[in-house]
mmCIF file of N, CA and C in Angstrom:
data_model
loop_
_atom_site.group_PDB
_atom_site.id
_atom_site.type_symbol
_atom_site.label_atom_id
_atom_site.label_comp_id
_atom_site.label_asym_id
_atom_site.label_seq_id
_atom_site.Cartn_x
_atom_site.Cartn_y
_atom_site.Cartn_z
ATOM 1 N N UNK T 1 139.437 -125.390 29.743
ATOM 2 C CA UNK T 1 140.823 -125.201 30.001
ATOM 3 C C UNK T 1 141.713 -126.219 29.302
ATOM 4 N N UNK T 2 141.211 -127.459 29.198
ATOM 5 C CA UNK T 2 142.033 -128.515 28.591
ATOM 6 C C UNK T 2 142.326 -128.242 27.130
ATOM 7 N N UNK T 3 141.388 -127.622 26.421
ATOM 8 C CA UNK T 3 141.596 -127.327 24.998
ATOM 9 C C UNK T 3 142.763 -126.358 24.834
ATOM 10 N N UNK T 4 142.803 -125.311 25.665
ATOM 11 C CA UNK T 4 143.898 -124.335 25.573
ATOM 12 C C UNK T 4 145.223 -124.965 25.976
ATOM 13 N N UNK T 5 145.190 -125.820 26.979
ATOM 14 C CA UNK T 5 146.406 -126.532 27.399
ATOM 15 C C UNK T 5 146.913 -127.416 26.266
ATOM 16 N N UNK T 6 146.005 -128.127 25.608
ATOM 17 C CA UNK T 6 146.367 -129.009 24.492
ATOM 18 C C UNK T 6 146.916 -128.206 23.313
ATOM 19 N N UNK T 7 146.168 -127.189 22.888
ATOM 20 C CA UNK T 7 146.586 -126.402 21.721
ATOM 21 C C UNK T 7 147.884 -125.664 22.019
ATOM 22 N N UNK T 8 148.009 -125.113 23.225
ATOM 23 C CA UNK T 8 149.233 -124.410 23.590
ATOM 24 C C UNK T 8 150.442 -125.318 23.580
ATOM 25 N N UNK T 9 150.288 -126.521 24.123
ATOM 26 C CA UNK T 9 151.400 -127.474 24.141
ATOM 27 C C UNK T 9 151.770 -127.921 22.733
ATOM 28 N N UNK T 10 150.762 -128.174 21.917
ATOM 29 C CA UNK T 10 151.010 -128.571 20.533
ATOM 30 C C UNK T 10 151.678 -127.438 19.753
ATOM 31 N N UNK T 11 151.182 -126.215 19.937
ATOM 32 C CA UNK T 11 151.770 -125.063 19.239
ATOM 33 C C UNK T 11 153.205 -124.817 19.699
ATOM 34 N N UNK T 12 153.490 -125.069 20.975
ATOM 35 C CA UNK T 12 154.866 -124.916 21.474
ATOM 36 C C UNK T 12 155.793 -125.927 20.815
ATOM 37 N N UNK T 13 155.323 -127.163 20.678
ATOM 38 C CA UNK T 13 156.171 -128.178 20.034
ATOM 39 C C UNK T 13 156.415 -127.825 18.566
ATOM 40 N N UNK T 14 155.407 -127.304 17.900
ATOM 41 C CA UNK T 14 155.568 -126.877 16.503
ATOM 42 C C UNK T 14 156.549 -125.708 16.423
ATOM 43 N N UNK T 15 156.495 -124.817 17.412
ATOM 44 C CA UNK T 15 157.427 -123.686 17.444
ATOM 45 C C UNK T 15 158.870 -124.156 17.560
ATOM 46 N N UNK T 16 159.102 -125.155 18.406
ATOM 47 C CA UNK T 16 160.458 -125.697 18.551
ATOM 48 C C UNK T 16 160.918 -126.296 17.226
ATOM 49 N N UNK T 17 160.041 -127.057 16.585
ATOM 50 C CA UNK T 17 160.379 -127.652 15.293
ATOM 51 C C UNK T 17 160.632 -126.578 14.238
ATOM 52 N N UNK T 18 159.792 -125.550 14.227
ATOM 53 C CA UNK T 18 159.963 -124.467 13.255
ATOM 54 C C UNK T 18 161.285 -123.738 13.488
ATOM 55 N N UNK T 19 161.606 -123.492 14.753
ATOM 56 C CA UNK T 19 162.870 -122.833 15.061
ATOM 57 C C UNK T 19 164.063 -123.650 14.613
ATOM 58 N N UNK T 20 164.009 -124.946 14.869
ATOM 59 C CA UNK T 20 165.105 -125.826 14.450
ATOM 60 C C UNK T 20 165.190 -125.896 12.924
ATOM 61 N N UNK T 21 164.045 -126.023 12.283
ATOM 62 C CA UNK T 21 163.985 -126.082 10.822
ATOM 63 C C UNK T 21 164.558 -124.800 10.228
ATOM 64 N N UNK T 22 164.147 -123.659 10.800
ATOM 65 C CA UNK T 22 164.616 -122.374 10.285
ATOM 66 C C UNK T 22 166.104 -122.167 10.482
ATOM 67 N N UNK T 23 166.624 -122.594 11.624
ATOM 68 C CA UNK T 23 168.035 -122.334 11.886
ATOM 69 C C UNK T 23 168.964 -123.350 11.231
ATOM 70 N N UNK T 24 168.483 -124.543 10.969
ATOM 71 C CA UNK T 24 169.346 -125.566 10.380
ATOM 72 C C UNK T 24 169.092 -125.765 8.883
ATOM 73 N N UNK T 25 167.862 -126.050 8.534
ATOM 74 C CA UNK T 25 167.559 -126.397 7.146
ATOM 75 C C UNK T 25 167.432 -125.174 6.241
ATOM 76 N N UNK T 26 166.975 -124.058 6.803
ATOM 77 C CA UNK T 26 166.673 -122.907 5.949
ATOM 78 C C UNK T 26 167.644 -121.746 6.074
ATOM 79 N N UNK T 27 168.506 -121.772 7.068
ATOM 80 C CA UNK T 27 169.303 -120.578 7.372
ATOM 81 C C UNK T 27 170.089 -120.050 6.179
ATOM 82 N N UNK T 28 170.702 -120.926 5.414
ATOM 83 C CA UNK T 28 171.506 -120.458 4.282
ATOM 84 C C UNK T 28 170.643 -120.038 3.105
ATOM 85 N N UNK T 29 169.524 -120.730 2.874
ATOM 86 C CA UNK T 29 168.695 -120.404 1.717
ATOM 87 C C UNK T 29 167.815 -119.173 1.958
ATOM 88 N N UNK T 30 167.543 -118.840 3.220
ATOM 89 C CA UNK T 30 166.656 -117.714 3.506
ATOM 90 C C UNK T 30 167.369 -116.375 3.537
ATOM 91 N N UNK T 31 168.611 -116.375 3.905
ATOM 92 C CA UNK T 31 169.336 -115.107 4.010
ATOM 93 C C UNK T 31 168.710 -114.212 5.056
ATOM 94 N N UNK T 32 168.396 -112.981 4.673
ATOM 95 C CA UNK T 32 167.831 -112.001 5.601
ATOM 96 C C UNK T 32 166.441 -112.398 6.086
ATOM 97 N N UNK T 33 165.735 -113.191 5.295
ATOM 98 C CA UNK T 33 164.391 -113.610 5.703
ATOM 99 C C UNK T 33 164.415 -114.598 6.853
ATOM 100 N N UNK T 34 165.590 -115.128 7.199
ATOM 101 C CA UNK T 34 165.706 -116.043 8.339
ATOM 102 C C UNK T 34 165.285 -115.339 9.628
ATOM 103 N N UNK T 35 165.533 -114.037 9.732
ATOM 104 C CA UNK T 35 165.113 -113.279 10.914
ATOM 105 C C UNK T 35 163.592 -113.246 11.044
ATOM 106 N N UNK T 36 162.912 -113.113 9.914
ATOM 107 C CA UNK T 36 161.451 -113.095 9.916
ATOM 108 C C UNK T 36 160.918 -114.446 10.388
ATOM 109 N N UNK T 37 161.517 -115.525 9.894
ATOM 110 C CA UNK T 37 161.106 -116.865 10.279
ATOM 111 C C UNK T 37 161.341 -117.073 11.776
ATOM 112 N N UNK T 38 162.482 -116.605 12.265
ATOM 113 C CA UNK T 38 162.803 -116.745 13.696
ATOM 114 C C UNK T 38 161.823 -115.947 14.552
ATOM 115 N N UNK T 39 161.425 -114.771 14.094
ATOM 116 C CA UNK T 39 160.434 -113.973 14.812
ATOM 117 C C UNK T 39 159.113 -114.711 14.892
ATOM 118 N N UNK T 40 158.703 -115.343 13.818
ATOM 119 C CA UNK T 40 157.456 -116.114 13.819
ATOM 120 C C UNK T 40 157.513 -117.233 14.849
ATOM 121 N N UNK T 41 158.615 -117.973 14.878
ATOM 122 C CA UNK T 41 158.757 -119.085 15.823
ATOM 123 C C UNK T 41 158.816 -118.575 17.263
ATOM 124 N N UNK T 42 159.510 -117.465 17.493
ATOM 125 C CA UNK T 42 159.645 -116.911 18.848
ATOM 126 C C UNK T 42 158.298 -116.446 19.389
ATOM 127 N N UNK T 43 157.554 -115.697 18.585
ATOM 128 C CA UNK T 43 156.249 -115.226 19.035
ATOM 129 C C UNK T 43 155.255 -116.369 19.181
ATOM 130 N N UNK T 44 155.395 -117.382 18.359
ATOM 131 C CA UNK T 44 154.546 -118.558 18.522
ATOM 132 C C UNK T 44 154.833 -119.210 19.875
ATOM 133 N N UNK T 45 156.095 -119.310 20.251
ATOM 134 C CA UNK T 45 156.438 -119.915 21.538
ATOM 135 C C UNK T 45 155.916 -119.078 22.697
ATOM 136 N N UNK T 46 156.128 -117.773 22.647
ATOM 137 C CA UNK T 46 155.631 -116.914 23.733
ATOM 138 C C UNK T 46 154.141 -117.140 23.959
ATOM 139 N N UNK T 47 153.407 -117.173 22.875
ATOM 140 C CA UNK T 47 151.957 -117.236 22.993
ATOM 141 C C UNK T 47 151.444 -118.660 23.187
ATOM 142 N N UNK T 48 152.257 -119.635 22.849
ATOM 143 C CA UNK T 48 151.933 -121.016 23.205
ATOM 144 C C UNK T 48 152.025 -121.183 24.715
ATOM 145 N N UNK T 49 153.050 -120.607 25.308
ATOM 146 C CA UNK T 49 153.186 -120.643 26.767
ATOM 147 C C UNK T 49 152.017 -119.898 27.415
ATOM 148 N N UNK T 50 151.641 -118.764 26.842
ATOM 149 C CA UNK T 50 150.487 -118.025 27.356
ATOM 150 C C UNK T 50 149.231 -118.887 27.291
ATOM 151 N N UNK T 51 149.065 -119.637 26.217
ATOM 152 C CA UNK T 51 147.904 -120.531 26.090
ATOM 153 C C UNK T 51 147.911 -121.618 27.161
ATOM 154 N N UNK T 52 149.069 -122.178 27.434
ATOM 155 C CA UNK T 52 149.176 -123.190 28.485
ATOM 156 C C UNK T 52 148.776 -122.571 29.830
ATOM 157 N N UNK T 53 149.239 -121.357 30.087
ATOM 158 C CA UNK T 53 148.872 -120.669 31.323
ATOM 159 C C UNK T 53 147.367 -120.445 31.390
ATOM 160 N N UNK T 54 146.775 -120.001 30.285
ATOM 161 C CA UNK T 54 145.323 -119.802 30.232
ATOM 162 C C UNK T 54 144.612 -121.125 30.526
ATOM 163 N N UNK T 55 145.091 -122.206 29.920
ATOM 164 C CA UNK T 55 144.482 -123.505 30.160
ATOM 165 C C UNK T 55 144.550 -123.918 31.619
ATOM 166 N N UNK T 56 145.692 -123.692 32.242
ATOM 167 C CA UNK T 56 145.845 -124.038 33.658
ATOM 168 C C UNK T 56 144.966 -123.159 34.542
ATOM 169 N N UNK T 57 144.919 -121.874 34.248
ATOM 170 C CA UNK T 57 144.084 -120.966 35.037
ATOM 171 C C UNK T 57 142.600 -121.254 34.858
ATOM 172 N N UNK T 58 142.209 -121.576 33.646
ATOM 173 C CA UNK T 58 140.792 -121.835 33.374
ATOM 174 C C UNK T 58 140.307 -123.050 34.153
ATOM 175 N N UNK T 59 141.179 -124.008 34.375
ATOM 176 C CA UNK T 59 140.800 -125.191 35.142
ATOM 177 C C UNK T 59 140.631 -124.912 36.619
ATOM 178 N N UNK T 60 141.187 -123.804 37.102
ATOM 179 C CA UNK T 60 141.147 -123.480 38.527
ATOM 180 C C UNK T 60 140.252 -122.290 38.844
ATOM 181 N N UNK T 61 139.853 -121.545 37.832
ATOM 182 C CA UNK T 61 139.169 -120.275 38.053
ATOM 183 C C UNK T 61 137.680 -120.452 38.291
ATOM 184 N N UNK T 62 137.194 -119.767 39.311
ATOM 185 C CA UNK T 62 135.754 -119.697 39.544
ATOM 186 C C UNK T 62 135.172 -118.466 38.864
ATOM 187 N N UNK T 63 136.023 -117.460 38.704
ATOM 188 C CA UNK T 63 135.560 -116.214 38.098
ATOM 189 C C UNK T 63 136.523 -115.832 36.982
ATOM 190 N N UNK T 64 136.090 -114.964 36.142
ATOM 191 C CA UNK T 64 136.949 -114.498 35.062
ATOM 192 C C UNK T 64 137.109 -115.512 33.948
ATOM 193 N N UNK T 65 136.314 -116.587 33.969
ATOM 194 C CA UNK T 65 136.486 -117.640 32.975
ATOM 195 C C UNK T 65 136.240 -117.126 31.564
ATOM 196 N N UNK T 66 135.238 -116.277 31.379
ATOM 197 C CA UNK T 66 134.955 -115.780 30.026
ATOM 198 C C UNK T 66 136.116 -114.926 29.510
ATOM 199 N N UNK T 67 136.748 -114.165 30.408
ATOM 200 C CA UNK T 67 137.926 -113.396 29.992
ATOM 201 C C UNK T 67 139.072 -114.338 29.621
ATOM 202 N N UNK T 68 139.229 -115.414 30.364
ATOM 203 C CA UNK T 68 140.267 -116.391 30.038
ATOM 204 C C UNK T 68 139.991 -117.043 28.691
ATOM 205 N N UNK T 69 138.733 -117.375 28.432
ATOM 206 C CA UNK T 69 138.380 -117.957 27.133
ATOM 207 C C UNK T 69 138.705 -117.006 26.001
ATOM 208 N N UNK T 70 138.326 -115.750 26.168
ATOM 209 C CA UNK T 70 138.616 -114.754 25.130
ATOM 210 C C UNK T 70 140.120 -114.639 24.914
ATOM 211 N N UNK T 71 140.876 -114.599 26.010
ATOM 212 C CA UNK T 71 142.339 -114.515 25.892
ATOM 213 C C UNK T 71 142.872 -115.711 25.119
ATOM 214 N N UNK T 72 142.402 -116.902 25.462
ATOM 215 C CA UNK T 72 142.871 -118.112 24.783
ATOM 216 C C UNK T 72 142.587 -118.093 23.297
ATOM 217 N N UNK T 73 141.358 -117.741 22.938
ATOM 218 C CA UNK T 73 141.011 -117.710 21.515
ATOM 219 C C UNK T 73 141.793 -116.624 20.771
ATOM 220 N N UNK T 74 142.028 -115.505 21.428
ATOM 221 C CA UNK T 74 142.813 -114.444 20.787
ATOM 222 C C UNK T 74 144.271 -114.852 20.623
ATOM 223 N N UNK T 75 144.830 -115.578 21.593
ATOM 224 C CA UNK T 75 146.201 -116.072 21.432
ATOM 225 C C UNK T 75 146.284 -117.059 20.265
ATOM 226 N N UNK T 76 145.275 -117.912 20.135
ATOM 227 C CA UNK T 76 145.251 -118.853 19.002
ATOM 228 C C UNK T 76 145.175 -118.076 17.688
ATOM 229 N N UNK T 77 144.274 -117.096 17.633
ATOM 230 C CA UNK T 77 144.141 -116.281 16.415
ATOM 231 C C UNK T 77 145.451 -115.570 16.111
ATOM 232 N N UNK T 78 146.105 -115.061 17.138
ATOM 233 C CA UNK T 78 147.379 -114.373 16.938
ATOM 234 C C UNK T 78 148.454 -115.287 16.387
ATOM 235 N N UNK T 79 148.516 -116.510 16.918
ATOM 236 C CA UNK T 79 149.500 -117.466 16.416
ATOM 237 C C UNK T 79 149.263 -117.745 14.940
ATOM 238 N N UNK T 80 148.002 -117.977 14.593
ATOM 239 C CA UNK T 80 147.676 -118.289 13.198
ATOM 240 C C UNK T 80 147.949 -117.084 12.299
ATOM 241 N N UNK T 81 147.462 -115.907 12.709
ATOM 242 C CA UNK T 81 147.577 -114.732 11.850
ATOM 243 C C UNK T 81 148.985 -114.142 11.836
ATOM 244 N N UNK T 82 149.603 -114.008 13.009
ATOM 245 C CA UNK T 82 150.932 -113.388 13.070
ATOM 246 C C UNK T 82 151.995 -114.374 12.601
ATOM 247 N N UNK T 83 152.166 -115.448 13.351
ATOM 248 C CA UNK T 83 153.223 -116.407 12.997
ATOM 249 C C UNK T 83 152.923 -117.080 11.669
ATOM 250 N N UNK T 84 151.670 -117.464 11.462
ATOM 251 C CA UNK T 84 151.303 -118.135 10.212
ATOM 252 C C UNK T 84 151.582 -117.277 8.993
ATOM 253 N N UNK T 85 151.251 -115.979 9.088
ATOM 254 C CA UNK T 85 151.494 -115.106 7.932
ATOM 255 C C UNK T 85 152.992 -114.923 7.697
ATOM 256 N N UNK T 86 153.775 -114.858 8.772
ATOM 257 C CA UNK T 86 155.228 -114.715 8.587
ATOM 258 C C UNK T 86 155.840 -115.991 8.011
ATOM 259 N N UNK T 87 155.384 -117.150 8.479
ATOM 260 C CA UNK T 87 155.865 -118.416 7.894
ATOM 261 C C UNK T 87 155.542 -118.454 6.399
ATOM 262 N N UNK T 88 154.306 -118.086 6.056
ATOM 263 C CA UNK T 88 153.891 -118.087 4.660
ATOM 264 C C UNK T 88 154.656 -117.078 3.832
ATOM 265 N N UNK T 89 154.893 -115.907 4.415
ATOM 266 C CA UNK T 89 155.650 -114.861 3.730
ATOM 267 C C UNK T 89 157.029 -115.381 3.331
ATOM 268 N N UNK T 90 157.664 -116.105 4.254
ATOM 269 C CA UNK T 90 159.024 -116.599 4.007
ATOM 270 C C UNK T 90 159.024 -117.852 3.141
ATOM 271 N N UNK T 91 158.229 -118.843 3.522
ATOM 272 C CA UNK T 91 158.281 -120.144 2.844
ATOM 273 C C UNK T 91 157.616 -120.146 1.477
ATOM 274 N N UNK T 92 156.539 -119.378 1.349
ATOM 275 C CA UNK T 92 155.795 -119.358 0.087
ATOM 276 C C UNK T 92 156.147 -118.153 -0.775
ATOM 277 N N UNK T 93 157.002 -117.273 -0.238
ATOM 278 C CA UNK T 93 157.396 -116.055 -0.937
ATOM 279 C C UNK T 93 156.158 -115.272 -1.391
ATOM 280 N N UNK T 94 155.261 -115.043 -0.421
ATOM 281 C CA UNK T 94 154.012 -114.321 -0.693
ATOM 282 C C UNK T 94 153.991 -113.031 0.129
ATOM 283 N N UNK T 95 154.573 -111.964 -0.398
ATOM 284 C CA UNK T 95 154.649 -110.709 0.362
ATOM 285 C C UNK T 95 153.295 -110.169 0.817
ATOM 286 N N UNK T 96 152.216 -110.489 0.086
ATOM 287 C CA UNK T 96 150.900 -109.964 0.460
ATOM 288 C C UNK T 96 150.434 -110.484 1.816
ATOM 289 N N UNK T 97 151.024 -111.584 2.290
ATOM 290 C CA UNK T 97 150.669 -112.089 3.617
ATOM 291 C C UNK T 97 151.120 -111.137 4.719
ATOM 292 N N UNK T 98 152.059 -110.269 4.418
ATOM 293 C CA UNK T 98 152.492 -109.271 5.387
ATOM 294 C C UNK T 98 151.356 -108.358 5.823
ATOM 295 N N UNK T 99 150.325 -108.230 5.003
ATOM 296 C CA UNK T 99 149.171 -107.409 5.367
ATOM 297 C C UNK T 99 148.357 -108.043 6.486
ATOM 298 N N UNK T 100 148.477 -109.340 6.675
ATOM 299 C CA UNK T 100 147.732 -110.073 7.704
ATOM 300 C C UNK T 100 148.433 -109.980 9.060
ATOM 301 N N UNK T 101 149.743 -109.857 9.056
ATOM 302 C CA UNK T 101 150.557 -109.907 10.275
ATOM 303 C C UNK T 101 150.090 -108.941 11.362
ATOM 304 N N UNK T 102 149.782 -107.676 11.049
ATOM 305 C CA UNK T 102 149.351 -106.760 12.120
ATOM 306 C C UNK T 102 148.071 -107.213 12.835
ATOM 307 N N UNK T 103 147.190 -107.903 12.127
ATOM 308 C CA UNK T 103 145.973 -108.408 12.775
ATOM 309 C C UNK T 103 146.312 -109.467 13.816
ATOM 310 N N UNK T 104 147.332 -110.251 13.535
ATOM 311 C CA UNK T 104 147.810 -111.206 14.523
ATOM 312 C C UNK T 104 148.411 -110.513 15.726
ATOM 313 N N UNK T 105 149.174 -109.457 15.473
ATOM 314 C CA UNK T 105 149.739 -108.683 16.571
ATOM 315 C C UNK T 105 148.661 -108.062 17.445
ATOM 316 N N UNK T 106 147.612 -107.534 16.811
ATOM 317 C CA UNK T 106 146.492 -106.982 17.567
ATOM 318 C C UNK T 106 145.778 -108.067 18.373
ATOM 319 N N UNK T 107 145.689 -109.263 17.814
ATOM 320 C CA UNK T 107 145.091 -110.383 18.545
ATOM 321 C C UNK T 107 145.905 -110.720 19.785
ATOM 322 N N UNK T 108 147.230 -110.710 19.653
ATOM 323 C CA UNK T 108 148.094 -110.951 20.814
ATOM 324 C C UNK T 108 147.842 -109.900 21.896
ATOM 325 N N UNK T 109 147.830 -108.624 21.506
ATOM 326 C CA UNK T 109 147.626 -107.542 22.469
ATOM 327 C C UNK T 109 146.275 -107.696 23.166
ATOM 328 N N UNK T 110 145.234 -107.958 22.386
ATOM 329 C CA UNK T 110 143.900 -108.129 22.969
ATOM 330 C C UNK T 110 143.869 -109.340 23.905
ATOM 331 N N UNK T 111 144.561 -110.403 23.549
ATOM 332 C CA UNK T 111 144.627 -111.580 24.412
ATOM 333 C C UNK T 111 145.251 -111.251 25.757
ATOM 334 N N UNK T 112 146.337 -110.489 25.737
ATOM 335 C CA UNK T 112 146.990 -110.096 26.994
ATOM 336 C C UNK T 112 146.082 -109.197 27.827
ATOM 337 N N UNK T 113 145.314 -108.328 27.160
ATOM 338 C CA UNK T 113 144.376 -107.463 27.889
ATOM 339 C C UNK T 113 143.303 -108.309 28.560
ATOM 340 N N UNK T 114 142.763 -109.295 27.853
ATOM 341 C CA UNK T 114 141.745 -110.153 28.464
ATOM 342 C C UNK T 114 142.328 -111.013 29.579
ATOM 343 N N UNK T 115 143.581 -111.426 29.443
ATOM 344 C CA UNK T 115 144.227 -112.164 30.531
ATOM 345 C C UNK T 115 144.368 -111.262 31.753
ATOM 346 N N UNK T 116 144.722 -109.999 31.539
ATOM 347 C CA UNK T 116 144.803 -109.042 32.642
ATOM 348 C C UNK T 116 143.438 -108.843 33.292
ATOM 349 N N UNK T 117 142.399 -108.749 32.466
ATOM 350 C CA UNK T 117 141.046 -108.592 33.010
ATOM 351 C C UNK T 117 140.631 -109.815 33.832
ATOM 352 N N UNK T 118 141.021 -110.985 33.374
ATOM 353 C CA UNK T 118 140.713 -112.201 34.138
ATOM 354 C C UNK T 118 141.415 -112.160 35.491
ATOM 355 N N UNK T 119 142.653 -111.689 35.499
ATOM 356 C CA UNK T 119 143.377 -111.557 36.757
ATOM 357 C C UNK T 119 142.745 -110.525 37.670
ATOM 358 N N UNK T 120 142.327 -109.416 37.083
ATOM 359 C CA UNK T 120 141.674 -108.379 37.877
ATOM 360 C C UNK T 120 140.354 -108.888 38.440
ATOM 361 N N UNK T 121 139.577 -109.568 37.622
ATOM 362 C CA UNK T 121 138.296 -110.128 38.049
ATOM 363 C C UNK T 121 138.513 -111.110 39.191
ATOM 364 N N UNK T 122 139.496 -111.983 39.041
ATOM 365 C CA UNK T 122 139.788 -112.964 40.083
ATOM 366 C C UNK T 122 140.242 -112.310 41.366
ATOM 367 N N UNK T 123 141.049 -111.255 41.257
ATOM 368 C CA UNK T 123 141.539 -110.543 42.441
ATOM 369 C C UNK T 123 140.372 -109.886 43.169
ATOM 370 N N UNK T 124 139.484 -109.266 42.426
ATOM 371 C CA UNK T 124 138.317 -108.593 43.021
ATOM 372 C C UNK T 124 137.421 -109.612 43.712
ATOM 373 N N UNK T 125 137.174 -110.736 43.043
ATOM 374 C CA UNK T 125 136.310 -111.755 43.633
ATOM 375 C C UNK T 125 136.915 -112.343 44.895
ATOM 376 N N UNK T 126 138.252 -112.530 44.906
ATOM 377 C CA UNK T 126 138.914 -113.052 46.104
ATOM 378 C C UNK T 126 138.744 -112.080 47.274
ATOM 379 N N UNK T 127 138.796 -110.777 46.984
ATOM 380 C CA UNK T 127 138.661 -109.789 48.048
ATOM 381 C C UNK T 127 137.251 -109.800 48.618
ATOM 382 N N UNK T 128 136.255 -110.024 47.749
ATOM 383 C CA UNK T 128 134.852 -110.036 48.181
ATOM 384 C C UNK T 128 134.532 -111.369 48.868
ATOM 385 N N UNK T 129 134.967 -112.471 48.264
ATOM 386 C CA UNK T 129 134.622 -113.800 48.763
ATOM 387 C C UNK T 129 135.511 -114.253 49.909
ATOM 388 N N UNK T 130 136.670 -113.650 50.068
ATOM 389 C CA UNK T 130 137.616 -114.106 51.083
ATOM 390 C C UNK T 130 138.591 -115.076 50.451
ATOM 391 N N UNK T 131 139.590 -115.490 51.197
ATOM 392 C CA UNK T 131 140.621 -116.391 50.637
ATOM 393 C C UNK T 131 140.055 -117.771 50.319
ATOM 394 N N UNK T 132 140.711 -118.380 49.307
ATOM 395 C CA UNK T 132 140.433 -119.771 48.992
ATOM 396 C C UNK T 132 139.252 -119.988 48.182
#
């Protein structure tokens, strides 16, 4: 759990920096591509928060841990593939990186599904084991 908490917190701080960099330093030079950069930073933040949640849950969970691990790794992959490809597309002017972006989006979706499964697993176990 601590690894996801660490990576999520670090990725969130990078997202804040990227957002500030994009809106202040790059806004005039990027033009329409500034929206793409902002989308990368926004989705990075959403999924950084999700990673922090996974890290916190993993430290408390008796069941569903493997689903939480899968969710965490998929959120990391999504940040790298989705946000990373959009950052590269804008900053490096490499349109071919746009082909990578959907794989990051799929990683995000799969991560949320595994997080849901972890919640379902935990709910089922609580019903069988009783409270606490």
